[in-house]
PDB file of C-alpha atoms in Angstrom:
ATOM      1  CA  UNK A 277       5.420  81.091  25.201  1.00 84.00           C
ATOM      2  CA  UNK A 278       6.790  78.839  22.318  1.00 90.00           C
ATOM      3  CA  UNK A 279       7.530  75.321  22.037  1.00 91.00           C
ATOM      4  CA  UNK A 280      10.101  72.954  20.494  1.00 89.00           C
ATOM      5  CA  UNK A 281      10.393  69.311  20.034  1.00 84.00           C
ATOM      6  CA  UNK A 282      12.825  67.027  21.917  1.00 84.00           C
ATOM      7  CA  UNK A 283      13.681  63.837  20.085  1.00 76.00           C
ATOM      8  CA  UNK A 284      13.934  60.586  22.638  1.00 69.00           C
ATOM      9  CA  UNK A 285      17.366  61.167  23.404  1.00 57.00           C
ATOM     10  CA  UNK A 286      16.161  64.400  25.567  1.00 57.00           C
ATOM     11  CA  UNK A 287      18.040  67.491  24.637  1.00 55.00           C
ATOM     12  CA  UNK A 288      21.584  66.332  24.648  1.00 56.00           C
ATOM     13  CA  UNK A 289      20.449  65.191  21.060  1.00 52.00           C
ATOM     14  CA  UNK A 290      20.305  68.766  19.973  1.00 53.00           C
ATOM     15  CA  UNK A 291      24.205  68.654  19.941  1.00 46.00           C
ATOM     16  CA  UNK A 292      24.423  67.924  16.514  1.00 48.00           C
ATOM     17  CA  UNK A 293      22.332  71.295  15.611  1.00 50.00           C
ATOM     18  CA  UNK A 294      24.168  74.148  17.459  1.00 52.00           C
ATOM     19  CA  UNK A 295      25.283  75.542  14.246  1.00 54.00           C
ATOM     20  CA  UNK A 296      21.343  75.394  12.728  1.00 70.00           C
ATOM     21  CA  UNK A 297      18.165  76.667  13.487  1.00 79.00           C
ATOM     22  CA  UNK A 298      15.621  75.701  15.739  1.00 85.00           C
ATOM     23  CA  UNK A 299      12.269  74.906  14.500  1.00 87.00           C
ATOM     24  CA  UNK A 300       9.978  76.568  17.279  1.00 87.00           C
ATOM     25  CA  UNK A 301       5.792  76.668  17.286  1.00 90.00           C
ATOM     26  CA  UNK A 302       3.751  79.379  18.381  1.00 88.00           C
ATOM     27  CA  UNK A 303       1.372  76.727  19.758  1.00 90.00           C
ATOM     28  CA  UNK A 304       1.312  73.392  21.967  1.00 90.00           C
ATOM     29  CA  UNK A 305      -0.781  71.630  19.409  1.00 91.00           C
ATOM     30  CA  UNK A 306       1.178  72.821  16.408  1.00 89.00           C
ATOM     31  CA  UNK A 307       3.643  70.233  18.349  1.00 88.00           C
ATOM     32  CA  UNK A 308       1.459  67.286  17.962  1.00 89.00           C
ATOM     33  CA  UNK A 309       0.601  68.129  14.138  1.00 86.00           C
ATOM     34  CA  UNK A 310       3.864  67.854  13.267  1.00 84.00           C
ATOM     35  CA  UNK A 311       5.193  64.959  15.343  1.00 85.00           C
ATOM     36  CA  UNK A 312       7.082  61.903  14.274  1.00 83.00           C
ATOM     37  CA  UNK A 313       8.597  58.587  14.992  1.00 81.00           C
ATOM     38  CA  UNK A 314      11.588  60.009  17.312  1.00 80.00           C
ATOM     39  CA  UNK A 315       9.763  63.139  19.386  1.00 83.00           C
ATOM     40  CA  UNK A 316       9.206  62.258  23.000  1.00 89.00           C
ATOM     41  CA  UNK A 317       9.111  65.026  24.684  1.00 92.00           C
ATOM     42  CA  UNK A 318       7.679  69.025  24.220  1.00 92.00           C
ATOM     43  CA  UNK A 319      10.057  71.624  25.856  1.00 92.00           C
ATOM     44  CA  UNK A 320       8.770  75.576  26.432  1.00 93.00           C
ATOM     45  CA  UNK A 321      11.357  77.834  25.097  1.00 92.00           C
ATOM     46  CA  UNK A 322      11.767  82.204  25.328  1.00 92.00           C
ATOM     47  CA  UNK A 323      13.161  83.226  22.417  1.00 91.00           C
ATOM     48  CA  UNK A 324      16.169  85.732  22.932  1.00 90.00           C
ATOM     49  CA  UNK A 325      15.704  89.478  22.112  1.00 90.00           C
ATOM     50  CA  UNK A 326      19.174  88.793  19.994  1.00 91.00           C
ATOM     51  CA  UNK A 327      18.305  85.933  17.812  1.00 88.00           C
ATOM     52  CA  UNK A 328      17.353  85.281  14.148  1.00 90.00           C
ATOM     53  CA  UNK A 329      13.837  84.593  13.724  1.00 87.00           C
ATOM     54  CA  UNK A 330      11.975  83.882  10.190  1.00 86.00           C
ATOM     55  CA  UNK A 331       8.247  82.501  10.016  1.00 85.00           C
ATOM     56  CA  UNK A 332       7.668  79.873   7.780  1.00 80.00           C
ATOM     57  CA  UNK A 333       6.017  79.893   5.051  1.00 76.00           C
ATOM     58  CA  UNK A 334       3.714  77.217   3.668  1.00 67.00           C
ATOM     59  CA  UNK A 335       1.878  77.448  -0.158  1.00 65.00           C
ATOM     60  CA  UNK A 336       2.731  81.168   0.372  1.00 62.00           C
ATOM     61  CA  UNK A 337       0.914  81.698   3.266  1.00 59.00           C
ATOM     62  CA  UNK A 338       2.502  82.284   7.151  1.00 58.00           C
ATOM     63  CA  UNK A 339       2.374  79.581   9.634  1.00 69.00           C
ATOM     64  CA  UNK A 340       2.706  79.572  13.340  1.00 79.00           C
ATOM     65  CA  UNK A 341       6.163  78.099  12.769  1.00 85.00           C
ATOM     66  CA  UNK A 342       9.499  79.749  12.905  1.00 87.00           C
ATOM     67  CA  UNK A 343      13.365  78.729  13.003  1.00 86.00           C
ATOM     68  CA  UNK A 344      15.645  80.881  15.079  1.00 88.00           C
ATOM     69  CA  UNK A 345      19.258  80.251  15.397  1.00 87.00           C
ATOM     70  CA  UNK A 346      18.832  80.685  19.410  1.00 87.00           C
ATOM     71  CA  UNK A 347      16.590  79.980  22.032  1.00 88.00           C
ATOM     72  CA  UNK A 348      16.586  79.994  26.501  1.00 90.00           C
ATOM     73  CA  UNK A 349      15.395  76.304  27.216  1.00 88.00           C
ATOM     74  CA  UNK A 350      12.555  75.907  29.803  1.00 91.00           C
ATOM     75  CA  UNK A 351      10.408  73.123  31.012  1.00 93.00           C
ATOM     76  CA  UNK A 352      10.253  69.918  29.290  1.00 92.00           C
ATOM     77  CA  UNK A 353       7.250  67.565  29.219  1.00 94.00           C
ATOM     78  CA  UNK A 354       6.626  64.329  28.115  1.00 94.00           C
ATOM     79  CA  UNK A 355       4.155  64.502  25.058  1.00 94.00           C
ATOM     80  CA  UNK A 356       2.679  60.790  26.035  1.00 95.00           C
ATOM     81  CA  UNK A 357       1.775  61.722  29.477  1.00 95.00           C
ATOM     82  CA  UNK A 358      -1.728  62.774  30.761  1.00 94.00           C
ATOM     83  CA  UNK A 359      -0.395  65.440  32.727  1.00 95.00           C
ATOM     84  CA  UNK A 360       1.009  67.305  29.825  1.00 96.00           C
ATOM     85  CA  UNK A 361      -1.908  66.471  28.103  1.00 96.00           C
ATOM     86  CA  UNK A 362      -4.129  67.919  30.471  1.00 95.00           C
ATOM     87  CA  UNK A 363      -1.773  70.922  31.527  1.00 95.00           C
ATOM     88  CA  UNK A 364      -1.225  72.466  28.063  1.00 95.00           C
ATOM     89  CA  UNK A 365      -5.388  71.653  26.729  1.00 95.00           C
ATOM     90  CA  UNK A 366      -3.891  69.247  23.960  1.00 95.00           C
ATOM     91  CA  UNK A 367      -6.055  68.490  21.256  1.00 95.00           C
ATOM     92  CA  UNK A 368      -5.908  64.558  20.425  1.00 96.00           C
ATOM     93  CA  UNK A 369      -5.297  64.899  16.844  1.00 94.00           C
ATOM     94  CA  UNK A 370      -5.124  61.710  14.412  1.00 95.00           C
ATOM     95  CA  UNK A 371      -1.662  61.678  14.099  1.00 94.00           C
ATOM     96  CA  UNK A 372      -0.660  62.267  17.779  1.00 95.00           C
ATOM     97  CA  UNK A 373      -3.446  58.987  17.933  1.00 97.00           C
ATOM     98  CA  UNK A 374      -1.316  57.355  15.282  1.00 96.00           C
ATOM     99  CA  UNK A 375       1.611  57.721  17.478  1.00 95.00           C
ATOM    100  CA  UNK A 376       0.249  56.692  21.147  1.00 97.00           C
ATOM    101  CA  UNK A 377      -1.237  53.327  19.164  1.00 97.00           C
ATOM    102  CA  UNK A 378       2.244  52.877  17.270  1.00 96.00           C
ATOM    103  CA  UNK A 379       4.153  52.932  20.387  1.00 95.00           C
ATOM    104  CA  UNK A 380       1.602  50.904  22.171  1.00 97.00           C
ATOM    105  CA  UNK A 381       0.552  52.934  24.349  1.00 97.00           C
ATOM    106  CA  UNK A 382      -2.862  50.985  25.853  1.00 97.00           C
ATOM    107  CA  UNK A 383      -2.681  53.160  28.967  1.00 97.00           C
ATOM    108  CA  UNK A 384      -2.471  56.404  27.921  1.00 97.00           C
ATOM    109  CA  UNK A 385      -5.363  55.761  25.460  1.00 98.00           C
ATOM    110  CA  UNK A 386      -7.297  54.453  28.126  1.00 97.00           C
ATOM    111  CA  UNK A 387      -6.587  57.316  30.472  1.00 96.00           C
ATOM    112  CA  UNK A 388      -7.588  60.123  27.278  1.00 96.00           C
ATOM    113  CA  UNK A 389     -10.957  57.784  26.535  1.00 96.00           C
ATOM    114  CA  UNK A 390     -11.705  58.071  30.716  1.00 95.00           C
ATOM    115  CA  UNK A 391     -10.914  61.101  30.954  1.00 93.00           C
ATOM    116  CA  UNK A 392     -13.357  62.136  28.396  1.00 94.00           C
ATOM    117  CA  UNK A 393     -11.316  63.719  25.832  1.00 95.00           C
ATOM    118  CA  UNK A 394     -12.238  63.617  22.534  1.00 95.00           C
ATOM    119  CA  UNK A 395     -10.079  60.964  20.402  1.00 96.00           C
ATOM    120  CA  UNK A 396      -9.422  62.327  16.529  1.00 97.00           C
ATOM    121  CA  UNK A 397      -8.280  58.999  14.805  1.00 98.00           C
ATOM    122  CA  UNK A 398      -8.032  57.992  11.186  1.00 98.00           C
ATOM    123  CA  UNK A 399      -6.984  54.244   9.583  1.00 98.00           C
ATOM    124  CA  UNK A 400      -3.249  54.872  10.469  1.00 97.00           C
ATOM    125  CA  UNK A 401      -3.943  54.265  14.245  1.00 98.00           C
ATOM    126  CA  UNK A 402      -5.067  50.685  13.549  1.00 98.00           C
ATOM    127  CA  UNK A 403      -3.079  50.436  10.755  1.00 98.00           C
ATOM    128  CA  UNK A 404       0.434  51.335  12.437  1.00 98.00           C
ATOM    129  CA  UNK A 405      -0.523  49.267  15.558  1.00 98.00           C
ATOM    130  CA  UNK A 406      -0.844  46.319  12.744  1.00 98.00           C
ATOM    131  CA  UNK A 407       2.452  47.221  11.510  1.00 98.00           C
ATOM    132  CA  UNK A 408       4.377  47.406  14.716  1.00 98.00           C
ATOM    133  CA  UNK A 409       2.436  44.354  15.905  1.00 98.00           C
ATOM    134  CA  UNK A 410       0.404  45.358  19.412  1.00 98.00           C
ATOM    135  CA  UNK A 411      -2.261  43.214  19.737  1.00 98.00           C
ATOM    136  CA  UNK A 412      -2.463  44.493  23.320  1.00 98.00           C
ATOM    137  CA  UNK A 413      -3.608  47.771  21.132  1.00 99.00           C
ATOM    138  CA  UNK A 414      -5.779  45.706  18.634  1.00 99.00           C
ATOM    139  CA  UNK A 415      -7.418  44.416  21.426  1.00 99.00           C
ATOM    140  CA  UNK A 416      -8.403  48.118  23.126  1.00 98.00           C
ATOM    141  CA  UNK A 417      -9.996  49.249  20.362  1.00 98.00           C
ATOM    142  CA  UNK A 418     -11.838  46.596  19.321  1.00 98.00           C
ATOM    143  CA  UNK A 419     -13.233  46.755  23.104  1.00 97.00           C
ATOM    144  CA  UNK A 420     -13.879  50.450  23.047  1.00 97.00           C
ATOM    145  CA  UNK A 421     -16.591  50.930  21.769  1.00 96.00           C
ATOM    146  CA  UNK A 422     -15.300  53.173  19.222  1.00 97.00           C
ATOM    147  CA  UNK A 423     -15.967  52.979  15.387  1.00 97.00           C
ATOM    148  CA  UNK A 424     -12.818  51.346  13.564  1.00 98.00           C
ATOM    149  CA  UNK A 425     -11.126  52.598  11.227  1.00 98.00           C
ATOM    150  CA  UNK A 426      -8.544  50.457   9.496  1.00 98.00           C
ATOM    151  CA  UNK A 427      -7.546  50.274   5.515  1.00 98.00           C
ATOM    152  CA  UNK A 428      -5.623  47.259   3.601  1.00 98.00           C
ATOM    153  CA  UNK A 429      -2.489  48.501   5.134  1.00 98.00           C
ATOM    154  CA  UNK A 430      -3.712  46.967   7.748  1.00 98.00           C
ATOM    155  CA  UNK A 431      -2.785  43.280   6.661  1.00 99.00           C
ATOM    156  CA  UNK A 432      -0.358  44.424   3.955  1.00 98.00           C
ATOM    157  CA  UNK A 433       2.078  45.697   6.712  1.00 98.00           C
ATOM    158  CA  UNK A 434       1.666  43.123   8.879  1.00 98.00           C
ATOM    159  CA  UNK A 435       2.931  40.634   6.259  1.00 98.00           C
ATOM    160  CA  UNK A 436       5.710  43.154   5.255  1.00 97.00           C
ATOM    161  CA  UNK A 437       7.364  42.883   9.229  1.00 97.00           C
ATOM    162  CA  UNK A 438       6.782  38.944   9.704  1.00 97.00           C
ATOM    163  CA  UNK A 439       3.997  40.088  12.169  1.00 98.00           C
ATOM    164  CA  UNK A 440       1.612  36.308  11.725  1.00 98.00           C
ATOM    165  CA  UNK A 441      -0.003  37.233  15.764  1.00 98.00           C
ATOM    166  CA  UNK A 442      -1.477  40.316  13.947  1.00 99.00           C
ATOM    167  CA  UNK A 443      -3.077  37.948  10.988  1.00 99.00           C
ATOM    168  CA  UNK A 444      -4.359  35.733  13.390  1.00 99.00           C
ATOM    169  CA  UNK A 445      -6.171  38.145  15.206  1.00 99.00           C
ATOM    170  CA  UNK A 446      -7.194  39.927  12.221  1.00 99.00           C
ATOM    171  CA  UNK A 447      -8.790  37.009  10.825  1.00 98.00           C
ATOM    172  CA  UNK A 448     -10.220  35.854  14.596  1.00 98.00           C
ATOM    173  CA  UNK A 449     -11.578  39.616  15.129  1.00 98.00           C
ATOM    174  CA  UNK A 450     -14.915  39.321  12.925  1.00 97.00           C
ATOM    175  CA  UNK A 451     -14.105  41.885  11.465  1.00 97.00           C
ATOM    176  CA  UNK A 452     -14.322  42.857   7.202  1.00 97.00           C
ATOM    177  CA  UNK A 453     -10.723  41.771   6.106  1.00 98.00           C
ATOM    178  CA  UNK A 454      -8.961  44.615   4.092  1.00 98.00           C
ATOM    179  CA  UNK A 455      -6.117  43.665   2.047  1.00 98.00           C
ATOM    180  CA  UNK A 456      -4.381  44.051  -1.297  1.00 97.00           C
ATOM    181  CA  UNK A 457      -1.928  42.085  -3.640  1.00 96.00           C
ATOM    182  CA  UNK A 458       0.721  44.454  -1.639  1.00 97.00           C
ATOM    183  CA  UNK A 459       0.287  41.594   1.877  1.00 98.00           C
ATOM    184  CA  UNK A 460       1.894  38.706  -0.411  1.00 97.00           C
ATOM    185  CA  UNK A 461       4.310  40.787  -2.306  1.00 96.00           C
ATOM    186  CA  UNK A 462       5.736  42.902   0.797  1.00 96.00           C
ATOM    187  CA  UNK A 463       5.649  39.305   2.768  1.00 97.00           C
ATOM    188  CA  UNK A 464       7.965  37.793  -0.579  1.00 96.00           C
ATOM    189  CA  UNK A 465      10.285  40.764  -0.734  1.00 95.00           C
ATOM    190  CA  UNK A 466      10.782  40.617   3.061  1.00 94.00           C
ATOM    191  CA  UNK A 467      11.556  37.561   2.965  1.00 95.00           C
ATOM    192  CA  UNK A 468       8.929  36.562   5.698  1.00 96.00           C
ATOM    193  CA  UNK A 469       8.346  32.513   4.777  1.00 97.00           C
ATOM    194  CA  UNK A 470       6.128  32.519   8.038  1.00 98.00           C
ATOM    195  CA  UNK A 471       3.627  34.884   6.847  1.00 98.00           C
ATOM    196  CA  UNK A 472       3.461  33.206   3.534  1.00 97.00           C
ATOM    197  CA  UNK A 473       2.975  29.738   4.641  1.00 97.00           C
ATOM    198  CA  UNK A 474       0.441  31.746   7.320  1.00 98.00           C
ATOM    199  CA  UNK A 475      -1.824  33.133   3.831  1.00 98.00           C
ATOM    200  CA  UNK A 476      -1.152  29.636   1.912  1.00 96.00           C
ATOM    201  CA  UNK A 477      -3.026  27.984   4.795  1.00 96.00           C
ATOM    202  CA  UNK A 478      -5.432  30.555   5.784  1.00 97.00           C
ATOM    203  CA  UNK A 479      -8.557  29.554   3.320  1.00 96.00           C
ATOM    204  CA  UNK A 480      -8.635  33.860   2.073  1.00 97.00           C
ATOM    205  CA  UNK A 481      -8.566  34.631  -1.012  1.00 95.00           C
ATOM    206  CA  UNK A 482      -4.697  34.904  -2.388  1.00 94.00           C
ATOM    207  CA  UNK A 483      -3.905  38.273  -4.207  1.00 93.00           C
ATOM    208  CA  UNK A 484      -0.381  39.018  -5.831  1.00 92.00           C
ATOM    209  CA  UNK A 485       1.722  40.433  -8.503  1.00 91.00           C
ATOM    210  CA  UNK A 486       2.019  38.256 -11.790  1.00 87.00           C
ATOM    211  CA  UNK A 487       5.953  39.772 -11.549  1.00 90.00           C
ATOM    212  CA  UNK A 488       6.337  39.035  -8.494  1.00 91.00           C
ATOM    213  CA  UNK A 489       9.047  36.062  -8.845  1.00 88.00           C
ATOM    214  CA  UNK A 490      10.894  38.507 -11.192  1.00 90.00           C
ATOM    215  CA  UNK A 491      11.209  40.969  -8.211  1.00 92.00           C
ATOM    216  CA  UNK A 492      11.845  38.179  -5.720  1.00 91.00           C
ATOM    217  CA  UNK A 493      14.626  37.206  -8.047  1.00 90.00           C
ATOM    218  CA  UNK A 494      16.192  40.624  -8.742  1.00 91.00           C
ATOM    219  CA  UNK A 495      16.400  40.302  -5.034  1.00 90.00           C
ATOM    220  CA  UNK A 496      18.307  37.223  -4.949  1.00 91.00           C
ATOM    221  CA  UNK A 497      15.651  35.760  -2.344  1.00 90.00           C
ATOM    222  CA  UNK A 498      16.312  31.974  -3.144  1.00 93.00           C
ATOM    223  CA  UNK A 499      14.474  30.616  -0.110  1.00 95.00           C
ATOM    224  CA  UNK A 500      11.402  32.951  -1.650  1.00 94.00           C
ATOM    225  CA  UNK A 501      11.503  31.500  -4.816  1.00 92.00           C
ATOM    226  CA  UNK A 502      12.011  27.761  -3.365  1.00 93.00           C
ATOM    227  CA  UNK A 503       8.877  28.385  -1.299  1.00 94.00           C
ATOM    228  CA  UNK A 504       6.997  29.843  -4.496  1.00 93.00           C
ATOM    229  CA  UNK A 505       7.780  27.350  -6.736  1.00 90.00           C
ATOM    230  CA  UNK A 506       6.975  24.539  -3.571  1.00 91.00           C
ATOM    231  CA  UNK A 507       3.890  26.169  -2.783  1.00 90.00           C
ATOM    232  CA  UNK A 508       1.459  24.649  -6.138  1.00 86.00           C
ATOM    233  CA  UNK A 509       0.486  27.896  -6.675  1.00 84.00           C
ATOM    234  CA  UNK A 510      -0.252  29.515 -10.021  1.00 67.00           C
ATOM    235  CA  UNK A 511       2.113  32.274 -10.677  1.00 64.00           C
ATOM    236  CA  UNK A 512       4.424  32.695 -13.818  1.00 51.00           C
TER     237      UNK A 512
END
């Protein structure tokens, strides 16, 4: 048996690659190693005796991965349910962890922690969630007992998508704040005058680029360098 991805628009959106190859794994969890932002859903394929099929190489050394310019469609699950989870063994690796937090998917983690499976994570979980701005997720980890695992991205990309809920509970949580010179800057180029008025006022510790007006300006982001030059603080 072999598997394929199936982005979210199910497998109409394979239209576009009739005249391509298929990129097919060998193995269910190969699936989850290489997901991304747009795969929903895990289909099992056959192969045809008749089609083209070359394995993959990677640093010069096979993988279970090979294209094939054909392929006999079979069932198709969805990768965020338990039941596929639980039907094909799936290993929760850190990136398919990334993913379930970055969609905000508080159910499905709590149904994989309940269930006893083991959770692989890594800072992007907690980090993506901050970016895509879930407290709902924030708030299940930091209630499950689990270690955390977080970096500066954290806070930095927060500030870059306006997200000032996810600051607040950052700074509310307890929790060692992580963050770099990249939170203001991103938060400038962005454009996001909430989430600088939102570090102005929050008594941290302000960290940014001594170029950073030059940037803003390149940018033509007037109301960014009105707001700079209101704010009183020191930057040339």
């Amino acid at each position: 048996m072999y598997f394929i991805h199936i982005p979210n628009g199910g497998f109409d959106a394979f239209a576009e690659f009739k005249n391509q190859y298929f990129i097919i794994f060998q193995h269910a969890n190969d699936i989850l190693i290489n997901l991304n932002d747009i795969d929903r859903y895990m289909a099992c394929v056959v192969i045809p005796l008749d089609a083209h099929v070359e394995r993959i190489n990677y640093c010069g050394h096979p993988s279970h991965i090979l294209k094939c310019d054909k392929i006999i469609l079979g069932d198709i699950y969805d990768l965020y349910d338990l039941k596929t989870i639980l039907k094909f063994k799936l290993d929760i690796l850190p990136n398919y962890t990334a993913q379930i937090c970055k969609k905000g998917l508080v159910t499905l983690l709590t149904f994989i922690k309940n269930a006893g499976l083991p959770l692989q994570y890594d800072s992007k979980a907690l980090n993506w969630v901050s970016k895509e701005g879930h407290i709902n997720v924030l708030d299940w980890w930091k209630n499950s007992g689990l270690p955390l695992k977080y970096s500066k991205d954290a806070l930095n990309l927060a500030s870059l998508n306006g997200h000032v809920a996810v600051l607040d509970w950052w700074k509310n949580s307890g929790l060692p704040l992580k963050y770099s010179k990249d939170a203001l800057n991103l938060a400038s180029l962005g454009g996001n005058i909430n989430v600088l008025e939102w570090w102005k006022n929050s008594g941290l510790r302000l960290k940014y680029s001594k170029d950073l007006l030059i940037w803003v300006s390149h940018k033509s982001l007037t109301n960014v360098l009105e707001w700079w030059k209101k704010s009183g603080l020191l930057l040339k």
